[in-house]
Coordinates of N, CA and C in Angstrom, one line a residue:
Chain A
R1 N 0.9 -1.2 0.0 CA 0.0 0.0 0.0 C 0.9 1.3 0.0
K2 N 0.5 2.2 -0.8 CA 1.3 3.5 -0.9 C 1.1 4.3 0.4
E3 N 2.2 5.0 0.8 CA 2.1 5.8 2.0 C 1.1 7.0 1.8
V4 N 1.0 7.5 0.6 CA 0.1 8.6 0.3 C -0.7 8.2 -0.9
E5 N -2.0 8.1 -0.8 CA -2.8 7.6 -1.9 C -3.7 8.8 -2.5
Q6 N -3.6 8.9 -3.8 CA -4.4 9.9 -4.5 C -5.1 9.3 -5.7
D7 N -6.2 9.8 -6.1 CA -6.9 9.4 -7.3 C -6.1 10.0 -8.4
P8 N -5.5 9.3 -9.4 CA -4.7 9.9 -10.4 C -5.4 10.7 -11.4
G9 N -6.7 10.6 -11.5 CA -7.5 11.4 -12.4 C -7.3 10.8 -13.8
P10 N -7.4 11.5 -14.9 CA -7.5 13.0 -14.9 C -8.9 13.5 -14.5
F11 N -9.0 14.7 -13.9 CA -10.2 15.4 -13.7 C -10.3 16.4 -14.8
N12 N -11.3 16.3 -15.7 CA -11.6 17.2 -16.7 C -12.8 18.1 -16.4
V13 N -12.6 19.4 -16.1 CA -13.6 20.2 -15.7 C -13.7 21.5 -16.5
P14 N -14.9 22.1 -16.7 CA -14.9 23.3 -17.5 C -14.5 24.5 -16.6
E15 N -14.1 25.5 -17.3 CA -13.7 26.8 -16.6 C -14.8 27.2 -15.7
G16 N -14.5 27.7 -14.5 CA -15.5 28.2 -13.6 C -16.0 27.1 -12.6
A17 N -15.7 25.9 -12.9 CA -16.2 24.8 -12.0 C -15.4 24.7 -10.7
T18 N -16.1 24.0 -9.8 CA -15.4 23.7 -8.5 C -15.0 22.3 -8.5
V19 N -13.7 22.0 -8.1 CA -13.2 20.6 -8.1 C -12.6 20.3 -6.8
A20 N -12.7 19.1 -6.4 CA -12.1 18.7 -5.1 C -11.2 17.5 -5.3
F21 N -10.1 17.5 -4.7 CA -9.2 16.4 -4.7 C -9.0 15.9 -3.2
N22 N -8.9 14.5 -3.1 CA -8.7 13.9 -1.8 C -7.5 13.1 -1.8
C23 N -7.0 12.9 -0.6 CA -5.8 12.2 -0.4 C -5.8 11.5 1.0
T24 N -5.3 10.3 1.1 CA -5.2 9.7 2.4 C -3.8 9.3 2.6
Y25 N -3.3 9.3 3.9 CA -2.0 8.9 4.2 C -2.0 7.8 5.3
S26 N -1.0 7.0 5.3 CA -1.0 5.8 6.1 C -0.2 6.0 7.4
N27 N 0.8 6.9 7.4 CA 1.6 7.1 8.6 C 1.0 8.0 9.6
S28 N 0.5 7.5 10.7 CA -0.2 8.3 11.7 C 0.8 9.3 12.4
A29 N 2.1 9.1 12.2 CA 3.1 10.0 12.8 C 3.3 11.2 12.0
S30 N 2.7 11.3 10.8 CA 2.9 12.5 10.0 C 2.4 13.7 10.7
Q31 N 3.3 14.8 10.5 CA 3.0 16.0 11.2 C 2.8 17.2 10.3
S32 N 3.3 17.2 9.2 CA 3.2 18.3 8.3 C 2.6 17.9 7.0
F33 N 1.8 18.7 6.4 CA 1.0 18.3 5.2 C 1.0 19.5 4.2
F34 N 1.0 19.1 3.0 CA 1.2 20.1 1.9 C 0.4 19.7 0.7
W35 N 0.1 20.7 -0.1 CA -0.3 20.4 -1.5 C 0.7 21.1 -2.4
Y36 N 1.3 20.4 -3.3 CA 2.2 20.9 -4.3 C 1.5 20.9 -5.7
R37 N 2.0 21.7 -6.5 CA 1.5 21.8 -7.9 C 2.7 21.5 -8.8
Q38 N 2.4 20.6 -9.8 CA 3.5 20.3 -10.8 C 3.0 20.4 -12.2
D39 N 3.5 21.3 -12.9 CA 3.2 21.4 -14.4 C 4.0 20.4 -15.1
C40 N 3.5 20.1 -16.4 CA 4.1 19.1 -17.2 C 5.6 19.3 -17.3
R41 N 6.4 18.3 -17.0 CA 7.8 18.3 -17.1 C 8.5 19.4 -16.4
K42 N 7.9 19.9 -15.3 CA 8.5 20.9 -14.5 C 8.7 20.4 -13.1
E43 N 9.2 21.3 -12.2 CA 9.4 20.9 -10.9 C 8.2 21.1 -10.0
P44 N 8.1 20.3 -8.9 CA 6.9 20.6 -8.0 C 7.1 21.9 -7.3
K45 N 6.0 22.6 -7.1 CA 6.1 23.9 -6.4 C 5.0 23.9 -5.3
L46 N 5.4 24.4 -4.2 CA 4.5 24.5 -3.0 C 3.3 25.3 -3.4
L47 N 2.1 24.7 -3.3 CA 0.8 25.5 -3.4 C 0.4 26.0 -2.1
M48 N 0.3 25.1 -1.1 CA -0.1 25.6 0.2 C 0.2 24.5 1.2
S49 N 0.5 24.9 2.5 CA 0.5 24.0 3.6 C -0.9 23.8 4.0
V50 N -1.1 22.7 4.8 CA -2.4 22.3 5.2 C -2.4 22.2 6.7
Y51 N -3.3 23.0 7.4 CA -3.4 23.0 8.8 C -4.6 22.3 9.3
S52 N -4.5 21.9 10.6 CA -5.6 21.1 11.2 C -7.0 21.9 11.2
S53 N -6.9 23.2 11.3 CA -8.1 24.0 11.3 C -8.6 24.3 9.9
G54 N -7.9 23.8 8.9 CA -8.3 24.2 7.5 C -7.8 25.5 7.2
N55 N -7.4 25.8 6.0 CA -6.9 27.1 5.6 C -7.3 27.3 4.1
E56 N -7.3 28.6 3.8 CA -7.8 29.1 2.5 C -6.8 30.1 1.9
D57 N -6.6 30.0 0.6 CA -5.7 30.9 0.0 C -6.4 31.3 -1.4
G58 N -7.1 32.4 -1.4 CA -7.8 32.7 -2.6 C -8.9 31.7 -2.9
R59 N -8.7 31.1 -4.1 CA -9.7 30.2 -4.6 C -9.4 28.7 -4.1
F60 N -8.4 28.6 -3.3 CA -7.9 27.3 -2.9 C -8.2 27.1 -1.4
T61 N -8.8 26.0 -1.0 CA -9.1 25.6 0.4 C -8.6 24.3 0.7
A62 N -7.8 24.1 1.7 CA -7.3 22.8 2.1 C -7.9 22.4 3.5
Q63 N -8.1 21.2 3.6 CA -8.6 20.6 4.9 C -7.8 19.4 5.3
L64 N -7.7 19.2 6.6 CA -7.0 18.1 7.1 C -7.9 17.4 8.2
N65 N -8.0 16.1 8.1 CA -8.7 15.3 9.1 C -7.7 14.3 9.7
R66 N -7.1 14.6 10.8 CA -6.1 13.7 11.4 C -6.7 12.4 11.8
A67 N -7.9 12.4 12.3 CA -8.5 11.1 12.8 C -8.7 10.1 11.6
S68 N -9.1 10.7 10.5 CA -9.3 9.8 9.3 C -8.0 9.7 8.4
Q69 N -7.0 10.5 8.7 CA -5.8 10.6 7.9 C -6.1 10.9 6.5
Y70 N -6.8 12.0 6.4 CA -7.4 12.4 5.1 C -7.1 13.9 4.9
I71 N -6.7 14.3 3.6 CA -6.4 15.6 3.3 C -7.2 16.0 2.0
S72 N -7.7 17.2 1.9 CA -8.5 17.6 0.7 C -8.0 18.9 0.2
L73 N -8.3 19.1 -1.0 CA -8.0 20.4 -1.7 C -9.2 20.8 -2.5
L74 N -9.8 22.0 -2.3 CA -10.9 22.4 -3.1 C -10.5 23.6 -3.9
I75 N -10.7 23.6 -5.2 CA -10.4 24.7 -6.1 C -11.8 25.2 -6.6
R76 N -12.0 26.5 -6.3 CA -13.2 27.1 -6.8 C -12.9 28.0 -8.0
D77 N -14.0 28.2 -8.9 CA -13.8 29.0 -10.0 C -12.6 28.7 -10.8
S78 N -12.5 27.4 -11.3 CA -11.3 26.9 -11.9 C -10.9 27.8 -13.1
K79 N -9.6 28.0 -13.3 CA -9.1 28.7 -14.4 C -8.3 27.7 -15.3
L80 N -8.1 28.1 -16.6 CA -7.3 27.3 -17.5 C -6.0 27.1 -16.9
S81 N -5.4 28.1 -16.3 CA -4.1 28.1 -15.7 C -4.0 27.1 -14.5
D82 N -5.1 26.6 -14.0 CA -5.0 25.7 -12.9 C -4.7 24.3 -13.4
S83 N -4.7 24.1 -14.7 CA -4.4 22.7 -15.3 C -3.0 22.3 -14.9
A84 N -2.9 21.2 -14.2 CA -1.6 20.8 -13.6 C -1.8 19.5 -12.9
T85 N -0.8 18.9 -12.3 CA -0.9 17.8 -11.4 C -0.7 18.3 -10.0
Y86 N -1.6 17.9 -9.2 CA -1.6 18.3 -7.8 C -1.2 17.1 -6.9
L87 N -0.1 17.4 -6.2 CA 0.6 16.4 -5.4 C 0.2 16.6 -3.9
C88 N -0.2 15.5 -3.3 CA -0.5 15.5 -1.8 C 0.8 15.1 -1.2
V89 N 1.3 15.8 -0.2 CA 2.6 15.6 0.4 C 2.6 15.6 1.9
V90 N 3.2 14.6 2.6 CA 3.2 14.6 4.0 C 4.7 14.5 4.5
S91 N 4.9 14.9 5.7 CA 6.2 14.8 6.3 C 6.1 14.4 7.8
P92 N 7.0 13.5 8.3 CA 6.9 13.2 9.7 C 7.4 14.2 10.7
L93 N 7.9 15.3 10.1 CA 8.5 16.3 10.9 C 7.6 17.5 11.2
N94 N 7.6 17.9 12.4 CA 6.7 19.1 12.7 C 7.5 20.3 12.7
T95 N 8.3 20.5 11.7 CA 9.1 21.7 11.6 C 8.7 22.7 10.6
G96 N 7.8 22.3 9.7 CA 7.3 23.1 8.7 C 8.3 23.1 7.5
T97 N 9.4 22.4 7.7 CA 10.3 22.3 6.5 C 10.0 21.1 5.8
A98 N 10.8 20.9 4.7 CA 10.3 19.9 3.7 C 11.2 18.7 3.8
S99 N 11.9 18.5 4.8 CA 12.8 17.3 4.9 C 12.0 16.0 4.8
K100 N 12.5 15.1 4.0 CA 12.0 13.8 3.8 C 10.5 13.9 3.6
L101 N 10.1 14.5 2.5 CA 8.7 14.6 2.1 C 8.3 13.2 1.5
T102 N 7.0 12.9 1.8 CA 6.5 11.7 1.1 C 5.4 12.2 0.2
F103 N 5.5 11.8 -1.1 CA 4.6 12.3 -2.1 C 3.6 11.3 -2.5
G104 N 2.4 11.8 -2.8 CA 1.5 10.9 -3.6 C 1.8 11.0 -5.0
T105 N 1.2 10.1 -5.8 CA 1.5 10.1 -7.3 C 0.9 11.3 -8.0
G106 N 0.0 12.0 -7.4 CA -0.6 13.2 -8.0 C -1.9 12.9 -8.6
T107 N -2.7 14.0 -8.7 CA -4.0 14.0 -9.4 C -3.9 15.0 -10.5
R108 N -4.2 14.6 -11.7 CA -4.1 15.5 -12.8 C -5.4 16.2 -13.0
L109 N -5.3 17.5 -13.2 CA -6.5 18.4 -13.5 C -6.3 19.0 -14.8
Q110 N -7.4 18.9 -15.6 CA -7.4 19.6 -16.9 C -8.6 20.5 -16.9
V111 N -8.4 21.8 -17.0 CA -9.5 22.7 -17.1 C -9.7 23.1 -18.5
T112 N -11.0 23.0 -19.0 CA -11.2 23.3 -20.4 C -12.2 24.5 -20.6
L113 N -12.2 25.0 -21.8 CA -13.1 26.2 -22.1 C -14.5 25.7 -22.1
Chain B
E1 N 17.2 36.6 -8.0 CA 18.0 35.6 -7.3 C 17.8 34.3 -8.1
A2 N 18.9 33.6 -8.4 CA 18.9 32.3 -9.1 C 18.2 31.3 -8.2
G3 N 17.4 30.4 -8.9 CA 16.8 29.3 -8.2 C 17.8 28.1 -8.1
V4 N 17.2 26.9 -7.7 CA 18.0 25.7 -7.7 C 18.3 25.3 -9.2
T5 N 19.5 25.1 -9.5 CA 19.9 24.8 -10.9 C 20.5 23.4 -10.9
Q6 N 20.1 22.6 -11.9 CA 20.6 21.3 -12.1 C 21.2 21.1 -13.5
F7 N 22.2 20.2 -13.5 CA 22.8 19.9 -14.8 C 23.2 18.4 -14.8
P8 N 23.1 17.7 -15.9 CA 22.4 18.2 -17.1 C 20.9 18.1 -17.0
S9 N 20.2 18.8 -17.9 CA 18.8 18.7 -17.8 C 18.3 17.4 -18.4
H10 N 19.0 16.9 -19.3 CA 18.6 15.6 -19.9 C 19.9 14.8 -20.2
S11 N 19.8 13.5 -20.0 CA 21.0 12.7 -20.2 C 20.5 11.3 -20.7
V12 N 21.1 10.8 -21.8 CA 20.8 9.4 -22.2 C 22.1 8.6 -22.2
I13 N 22.2 7.6 -21.4 CA 23.4 6.8 -21.3 C 23.0 5.3 -21.5
E14 N 24.1 4.5 -21.7 CA 23.9 3.1 -21.9 C 24.0 2.4 -20.5
K15 N 23.3 1.3 -20.4 CA 23.4 0.5 -19.2 C 24.9 0.2 -18.9
G16 N 25.3 0.4 -17.6 CA 26.7 0.1 -17.3 C 27.6 1.3 -17.2
Q17 N 27.1 2.4 -17.9 CA 27.9 3.6 -17.9 C 27.7 4.4 -16.5
T18 N 28.4 5.4 -16.4 CA 28.4 6.3 -15.2 C 27.8 7.6 -15.6
V19 N 26.9 8.2 -14.7 CA 26.4 9.5 -14.9 C 26.6 10.3 -13.6
T20 N 26.9 11.5 -13.7 CA 27.0 12.4 -12.6 C 26.1 13.6 -12.8
L21 N 25.2 13.8 -11.8 CA 24.2 14.9 -11.9 C 24.7 15.9 -10.9
R22 N 24.6 17.2 -11.3 CA 25.0 18.2 -10.4 C 23.8 19.1 -10.0
C23 N 23.9 19.6 -8.8 CA 22.9 20.5 -8.3 C 23.6 21.7 -7.6
D24 N 23.1 22.9 -8.0 CA 23.5 24.1 -7.3 C 22.3 24.7 -6.5
P25 N 22.4 24.6 -5.2 CA 21.2 25.1 -4.5 C 21.2 26.6 -4.5
I26 N 20.1 27.2 -4.0 CA 20.0 28.6 -3.8 C 21.1 29.0 -2.8
S27 N 21.8 30.1 -3.2 CA 22.9 30.6 -2.3 C 22.4 30.8 -0.9
G28 N 23.2 30.2 0.0 CA 22.9 30.4 1.4 C 22.1 29.3 2.0
H29 N 21.5 28.4 1.2 CA 20.7 27.4 1.7 C 21.6 26.2 2.3
D30 N 21.4 26.0 3.6 CA 22.2 24.9 4.2 C 21.6 23.5 3.8
N31 N 20.3 23.4 3.7 CA 19.7 22.1 3.4 C 19.6 21.9 1.9
L32 N 20.1 20.7 1.5 CA 20.0 20.3 0.2 C 19.5 18.8 0.1
Y33 N 18.5 18.6 -0.8 CA 17.9 17.3 -0.9 C 17.9 16.8 -2.3
W34 N 18.0 15.5 -2.4 CA 17.8 14.8 -3.7 C 16.5 13.9 -3.6
Y35 N 15.7 14.0 -4.6 CA 14.5 13.2 -4.8 C 14.6 12.6 -6.2
R36 N 13.8 11.6 -6.4 CA 13.7 11.1 -7.8 C 12.3 10.5 -8.1
R37 N 11.9 10.6 -9.3 CA 10.7 10.0 -9.8 C 11.0 9.1 -10.9
V38 N 10.7 7.8 -10.7 CA 10.9 6.9 -11.8 C 9.5 6.7 -12.5
M39 N 9.5 6.2 -13.7 CA 8.3 6.1 -14.5 C 7.1 5.5 -13.8
G40 N 6.0 6.2 -13.7 CA 4.8 5.7 -13.2 C 4.7 5.6 -11.7
K41 N 5.8 6.1 -11.0 CA 5.8 6.1 -9.6 C 5.8 7.5 -9.0
E42 N 5.7 7.6 -7.7 CA 5.7 8.9 -7.0 C 7.1 9.4 -6.8
I43 N 7.2 10.7 -6.6 CA 8.5 11.3 -6.2 C 8.9 10.7 -4.9
K44 N 10.2 10.2 -4.8 CA 10.7 9.6 -3.6 C 12.0 10.3 -3.1
F45 N 12.1 10.5 -1.8 CA 13.2 11.0 -1.1 C 14.4 10.1 -1.3
L46 N 15.6 10.7 -1.6 CA 16.8 10.0 -1.6 C 17.7 10.3 -0.4
L47 N 18.1 11.6 -0.3 CA 18.9 12.0 0.9 C 18.8 13.4 1.1
H48 N 19.4 13.8 2.3 CA 19.3 15.2 2.8 C 20.7 15.5 3.3
F49 N 21.3 16.7 2.8 CA 22.5 17.2 3.4 C 22.1 18.4 4.2
V50 N 22.9 18.6 5.3 CA 22.9 19.9 6.0 C 24.4 20.4 5.8
K51 N 24.5 21.4 5.1 CA 25.9 21.8 4.7 C 26.5 20.6 4.0
E52 N 27.7 20.2 4.5 CA 28.4 19.1 3.8 C 28.1 17.8 4.4
S53 N 27.3 17.8 5.5 CA 27.1 16.5 6.2 C 25.8 15.8 5.7
K54 N 25.8 14.5 5.5 CA 24.6 13.7 5.2 C 23.8 13.6 6.5
Q55 N 22.6 14.2 6.4 CA 21.7 14.2 7.6 C 20.9 12.9 7.6
D56 N 20.5 12.5 6.4 CA 19.6 11.3 6.2 C 19.8 10.8 4.8
E57 N 20.3 9.6 4.7 CA 20.4 9.0 3.4 C 19.6 7.7 3.3
S58 N 18.6 7.6 4.0 CA 17.8 6.4 4.1 C 17.1 6.1 2.8
G59 N 16.9 7.0 1.9 CA 16.2 6.8 0.6 C 17.1 6.3 -0.5
M60 N 18.4 6.3 -0.3 CA 19.3 5.9 -1.4 C 19.0 4.4 -1.7
P61 N 18.8 4.1 -3.0 CA 18.3 2.8 -3.3 C 19.4 1.7 -3.1
N62 N 20.6 1.9 -3.4 CA 21.7 0.9 -3.3 C 23.0 1.6 -3.4
N63 N 24.1 0.8 -3.3 CA 25.4 1.4 -3.3 C 25.9 1.8 -4.7
R64 N 25.1 1.7 -5.7 CA 25.5 2.3 -7.0 C 25.3 3.8 -7.0
F65 N 24.6 4.3 -6.0 CA 24.4 5.8 -5.9 C 25.3 6.4 -4.9
L66 N 26.0 7.5 -5.3 CA 26.8 8.2 -4.4 C 26.6 9.7 -4.5
A67 N 26.3 10.3 -3.3 CA 26.0 11.7 -3.3 C 27.1 12.4 -2.5
E68 N 27.5 13.5 -2.9 CA 28.5 14.3 -2.2 C 28.1 15.8 -2.2
R69 N 28.6 16.5 -1.2 CA 28.4 17.9 -1.2 C 29.7 18.5 -0.5
T70 N 30.7 18.5 -1.2 CA 32.0 19.0 -0.7 C 31.9 20.5 -0.5
G71 N 32.4 20.9 0.7 CA 32.4 22.4 0.9 C 31.0 22.9 1.2
G72 N 30.0 22.1 1.2 CA 28.7 22.5 1.6 C 28.0 23.4 0.6
T73 N 28.5 23.4 -0.7 CA 27.9 24.3 -1.7 C 27.1 23.4 -2.6
Y74 N 27.6 23.2 -3.8 CA 26.9 22.3 -4.8 C 27.0 20.9 -4.4
S75 N 26.2 20.1 -5.0 CA 26.1 18.6 -4.7 C 26.2 17.9 -6.0
T76 N 26.7 16.7 -6.0 CA 26.7 15.8 -7.1 C 26.1 14.4 -6.7
L77 N 25.4 13.8 -7.6 CA 24.8 12.5 -7.4 C 25.3 11.6 -8.6
K78 N 26.1 10.6 -8.2 CA 26.7 9.8 -9.2 C 26.0 8.4 -9.2
V79 N 25.7 7.9 -10.4 CA 25.2 6.6 -10.5 C 26.2 5.8 -11.3
Q80 N 26.6 4.7 -10.7 CA 27.7 3.9 -11.3 C 27.7 2.5 -10.8
P81 N 27.4 1.5 -11.6 CA 27.0 1.6 -13.0 C 25.5 1.8 -13.1
A82 N 25.1 2.5 -14.1 CA 23.6 2.8 -14.3 C 22.9 1.5 -14.8
E83 N 21.7 1.3 -14.3 CA 20.8 0.2 -14.7 C 19.6 0.8 -15.3
L84 N 18.9 0.0 -16.1 CA 17.7 0.5 -16.8 C 16.6 1.1 -15.8
E85 N 16.5 0.5 -14.6 CA 15.5 1.0 -13.7 C 15.9 2.3 -13.0
D86 N 17.1 2.8 -13.3 CA 17.5 4.1 -12.8 C 16.9 5.3 -13.6
S87 N 16.3 5.0 -14.7 CA 15.7 6.0 -15.6 C 14.6 6.7 -14.8
G88 N 14.6 8.0 -15.0 CA 13.6 8.8 -14.3 C 14.1 10.3 -14.2
V89 N 13.4 11.0 -13.4 CA 13.8 12.4 -13.2 C 14.3 12.6 -11.8
Y90 N 15.5 13.2 -11.7 CA 16.1 13.4 -10.4 C 16.0 14.9 -10.0
F91 N 15.3 15.1 -8.9 CA 15.1 16.5 -8.5 C 16.0 16.8 -7.3
C92 N 16.6 18.0 -7.4 CA 17.4 18.5 -6.3 C 16.5 19.6 -5.7
A93 N 16.6 19.8 -4.4 CA 15.9 20.9 -3.7 C 16.7 21.5 -2.6
S94 N 16.4 22.7 -2.2 CA 17.1 23.3 -1.1 C 16.2 24.2 -0.3
S95 N 16.6 24.4 0.9 CA 15.9 25.3 1.8 C 16.8 25.9 2.8
P96 N 16.5 27.1 3.4 CA 17.3 27.6 4.4 C 17.2 26.8 5.7
R97 N 18.1 27.0 6.6 CA 18.0 26.3 7.9 C 17.0 27.0 8.7
G98 N 16.3 26.3 9.5 CA 15.3 26.9 10.4 C 13.9 26.3 10.1
I99 N 13.0 26.7 11.0 CA 11.6 26.2 11.0 C 10.8 27.0 10.0
G100 N 9.9 26.3 9.4 CA 8.9 27.0 8.5 C 9.4 27.5 7.2
N101 N 10.5 27.0 6.8 CA 11.0 27.5 5.5 C 10.6 26.7 4.3
T102 N 10.2 27.3 3.3 CA 9.8 26.6 2.1 C 11.0 26.0 1.4
I103 N 10.7 24.8 0.8 CA 11.7 24.1 0.0 C 11.5 24.5 -1.4
Y104 N 12.6 24.7 -2.1 CA 12.6 25.0 -3.6 C 13.2 23.9 -4.4
F105 N 12.5 23.5 -5.4 CA 12.9 22.4 -6.2 C 13.6 22.9 -7.5
G106 N 14.6 22.2 -8.0 CA 15.1 22.5 -9.3 C 14.2 21.8 -10.3
E107 N 14.5 22.1 -11.6 CA 13.6 21.6 -12.7 C 13.9 20.1 -13.0
G108 N 14.9 19.6 -12.4 CA 15.2 18.1 -12.5 C 16.2 17.8 -13.6
S109 N 16.8 16.7 -13.4 CA 17.7 16.1 -14.4 C 17.0 14.8 -14.9
W110 N 16.7 14.8 -16.2 CA 15.9 13.6 -16.8 C 17.0 12.6 -17.3
L111 N 17.0 11.5 -16.7 CA 17.9 10.4 -17.0 C 17.2 9.3 -17.7
T112 N 17.8 8.9 -18.9 CA 17.3 7.7 -19.6 C 18.5 6.8 -19.7
V113 N 18.3 5.5 -19.2 CA 19.3 4.5 -19.4 C 18.8 3.5 -20.4
V114 N 19.6 3.3 -21.4 CA 19.1 2.4 -22.5 C 20.0 1.1 -22.6

């Protein structure tokens, strides 16, 4: 079983739609949680950290459920530029740094006109 | 300010040959990491340097892989001899020392072993 599980997609949605991605992790000792975005053949880039209380950054909302070991990302009002692969990432370290990140395989999003 | 730079961006070598990948972290970043993604799999941690010291090398797959960071600046990752299953993209990343600092990834070195 993978340490971080994600639906690989692809999710094909029209512009303006709301889309949600889910992720589960198996290591209950995980302390830090992130969503990264990766464009085709590019490097992963931090989209947002995920906090227990849930957090929002513009059109993006992340939620964490430690009891269920479940992380989600909601994108509202999708833009063409949101098309990318979204990586769910966890770390056993409660430092906020990215040492020894564990990645999911990613969920691919394609936003269309 | 320059980001994390990696060289070469692409490399095609034959099985049994040696390849050396280089990473230049962002200036002043003590932490340097190597990750890799092989075809169809997730990105996986290889190792972590703090300055010139190996902090954690638990992700290194076997002794054909050797990473160095002499002087605590740039790092190299050597694969010798390369096998077919080593094909993939090798990402280097760096971050400043301290809590709550973002990690920055390089664009990766794409390795194909034929």
